[in-house]
Tab-separated table of C-alpha atoms in Angstrom:
chain	number	residue	atom	x	y	z
A	11	GLN	CA	-17.729	-19.236	2.556
A	12	VAL	CA	-15.322	-21.862	0.810
A	13	GLN	CA	-13.426	-23.530	1.695
A	14	LEU	CA	-10.406	-25.695	-0.390
A	15	VAL	CA	-9.053	-28.894	0.296
A	16	GLU	CA	-6.251	-29.715	-1.961
A	17	SER	CA	-4.763	-33.297	-2.327
A	18	GLY	CA	-2.431	-35.230	-4.570
A	19	GLY	CA	1.256	-33.550	-3.320
A	20	GLY	CA	4.378	-35.522	-1.960
A	21	LEU	CA	7.682	-37.090	-3.153
A	22	ALA	CA	8.780	-37.426	-6.946
A	23	GLN	CA	12.178	-38.406	-8.559
A	24	PRO	CA	13.365	-35.893	-11.128
A	25	GLY	CA	11.914	-36.645	-14.237
A	26	GLY	CA	8.876	-38.070	-12.679
A	27	SER	CA	4.951	-37.275	-11.916
A	28	LEU	CA	2.141	-36.145	-9.884
A	29	ARG	CA	-1.130	-35.422	-10.048
A	30	LEU	CA	-2.905	-32.529	-7.492
A	31	SER	CA	-6.515	-32.316	-7.120
A	32	CYS	CA	-8.646	-29.462	-5.178
A	33	ALA	CA	-12.023	-29.532	-4.488
A	34	ALA	CA	-14.143	-26.804	-3.583
A	35	SER	CA	-16.425	-27.071	-0.815
A	36	GLY	CA	-19.668	-24.554	0.614
A	37	SER	CA	-22.329	-23.099	-0.569
A	38	ILE	CA	-20.885	-22.598	-4.400
A	39	GLY	CA	-22.856	-22.150	-7.120
A	40	SER	CA	-20.570	-21.802	-10.195
A	41	ILE	CA	-16.555	-20.638	-9.495
A	42	PRO	CA	-15.832	-18.687	-12.318
A	43	GLY	CA	-11.917	-18.729	-12.281
A	44	MET	CA	-9.530	-21.561	-11.036
A	45	GLY	CA	-6.246	-22.648	-10.322
A	46	TRP	CA	-2.995	-23.221	-9.088
A	47	TYR	CA	-0.798	-20.909	-7.039
A	48	ARG	CA	3.328	-21.920	-5.788
A	49	GLN	CA	5.828	-20.949	-3.678
A	50	LEU	CA	9.176	-22.204	-2.990
A	51	PRO	CA	11.029	-21.602	-0.164
A	52	GLY	CA	12.133	-17.473	0.131
A	53	LYS	CA	10.386	-17.005	-2.356
A	54	GLN	CA	7.175	-15.136	-3.847
A	55	ARG	CA	3.918	-17.247	-4.296
A	56	GLU	CA	3.268	-17.401	-8.867
A	57	LEU	CA	1.545	-18.547	-10.880
A	58	VAL	CA	1.396	-22.223	-11.886
A	59	ALA	CA	-1.669	-22.798	-14.121
A	60	HIS	CA	-5.099	-21.103	-13.901
A	61	ILE	CA	-8.770	-22.664	-16.179
A	62	THR	CA	-11.612	-20.427	-15.705
A	63	SER	CA	-15.353	-22.250	-16.082
A	64	GLY	CA	-15.523	-22.329	-19.804
A	65	GLY	CA	-12.270	-23.957	-19.780
A	66	THR	CA	-9.715	-21.440	-20.861
A	67	THR	CA	-6.228	-22.164	-19.658
A	68	ASN	CA	-3.273	-20.412	-18.758
A	69	TYR	CA	-0.051	-21.711	-17.670
A	70	GLY	CA	3.570	-19.808	-16.155
A	71	ASP	CA	6.309	-19.800	-17.790
A	72	SER	CA	8.310	-22.586	-16.033
A	73	VAL	CA	5.549	-24.695	-16.130
A	74	LYS	CA	4.153	-24.832	-19.756
A	75	GLY	CA	4.499	-27.781	-21.902
A	76	ARG	CA	4.346	-30.147	-18.777
A	77	PHE	CA	1.761	-29.208	-16.506
A	78	THR	CA	-1.709	-29.835	-17.116
A	79	ILE	CA	-5.254	-27.792	-16.171
A	80	SER	CA	-8.223	-29.505	-15.604
A	81	ARG	CA	-11.267	-29.087	-13.776
A	82	ASP	CA	-15.042	-30.687	-13.648
A	83	ASN	CA	-17.589	-28.109	-13.029
A	84	ALA	CA	-20.172	-30.292	-11.553
A	85	LYS	CA	-17.815	-30.975	-8.805
A	86	ASN	CA	-16.421	-27.723	-8.518
A	87	THR	CA	-12.786	-29.399	-8.902
A	88	VAL	CA	-9.996	-28.972	-10.621
A	89	THR	CA	-6.590	-30.822	-11.335
A	90	LEU	CA	-2.804	-30.116	-12.168
A	91	GLN	CA	-1.180	-33.183	-13.807
A	92	MET	CA	2.513	-32.370	-12.879
A	93	ASN	CA	5.076	-33.897	-15.685
A	94	SER	CA	8.371	-34.277	-16.150
A	95	LEU	CA	9.563	-32.701	-12.935
A	96	LYS	CA	12.844	-31.202	-11.446
A	97	PRO	CA	13.939	-30.823	-8.717
A	98	GLU	CA	13.084	-27.190	-9.410
A	99	ASP	CA	9.344	-27.637	-8.505
A	100	THR	CA	9.794	-28.161	-5.061
A	101	ALA	CA	6.791	-26.162	-3.390
A	102	VAL	CA	3.807	-25.511	-1.463
A	103	TYR	CA	1.591	-25.971	-3.912
A	104	TYR	CA	-2.082	-23.847	-3.251
A	105	CYS	CA	-5.106	-24.296	-4.758
A	106	LYS	CA	-6.942	-20.900	-5.837
A	107	ALA	CA	-10.233	-20.257	-6.691
A	108	LEU	CA	-12.462	-16.843	-6.983
A	109	HIS	CA	-15.923	-16.204	-6.041
A	110	ARG	CA	-18.394	-13.400	-6.178
A	111	GLY	CA	-15.493	-11.247	-6.315
A	112	LEU	CA	-13.775	-12.871	-3.470
A	113	VAL	CA	-10.365	-15.276	-3.354
A	114	HIS	CA	-9.941	-18.080	-1.067
A	115	TRP	CA	-6.520	-20.169	-0.997
A	116	GLY	CA	-6.227	-23.597	0.334
A	117	LEU	CA	-4.133	-24.078	2.732
A	118	GLY	CA	-1.673	-25.735	0.596
A	119	THR	CA	0.271	-29.216	-0.319
A	120	GLN	CA	4.369	-29.846	-0.418
A	121	VAL	CA	5.849	-31.200	-3.432
A	122	THR	CA	8.869	-32.659	-3.325
A	123	VAL	CA	11.167	-33.405	-5.962
A	124	SER	CA	14.128	-35.339	-5.382
A	125	SER	CA	16.481	-37.823	-6.129
């Protein structure tokens, strides 16, 4: 069983920055894929960024050039550096992990971008 705990959410000004972190715990070896998804009010959950254990990254179109994902394989953590934040980035951000053929989700952390 994998548990995912997100941190770093909160309130930011438009144009500001936030850094989200996700820590995976449990009886875990290597986690092939980890990433961040977000869910805007009334919308489907969407890809923000994903990273493999080998460092290959994918980003949602709306965040390319503004967000950067990274991970520490030894610690089984993944981070999301969010720059140039926009009000439309306001959402609940969820950490996701793919492990042993199963999908695991964190409980989510709220990000609000507002002046």
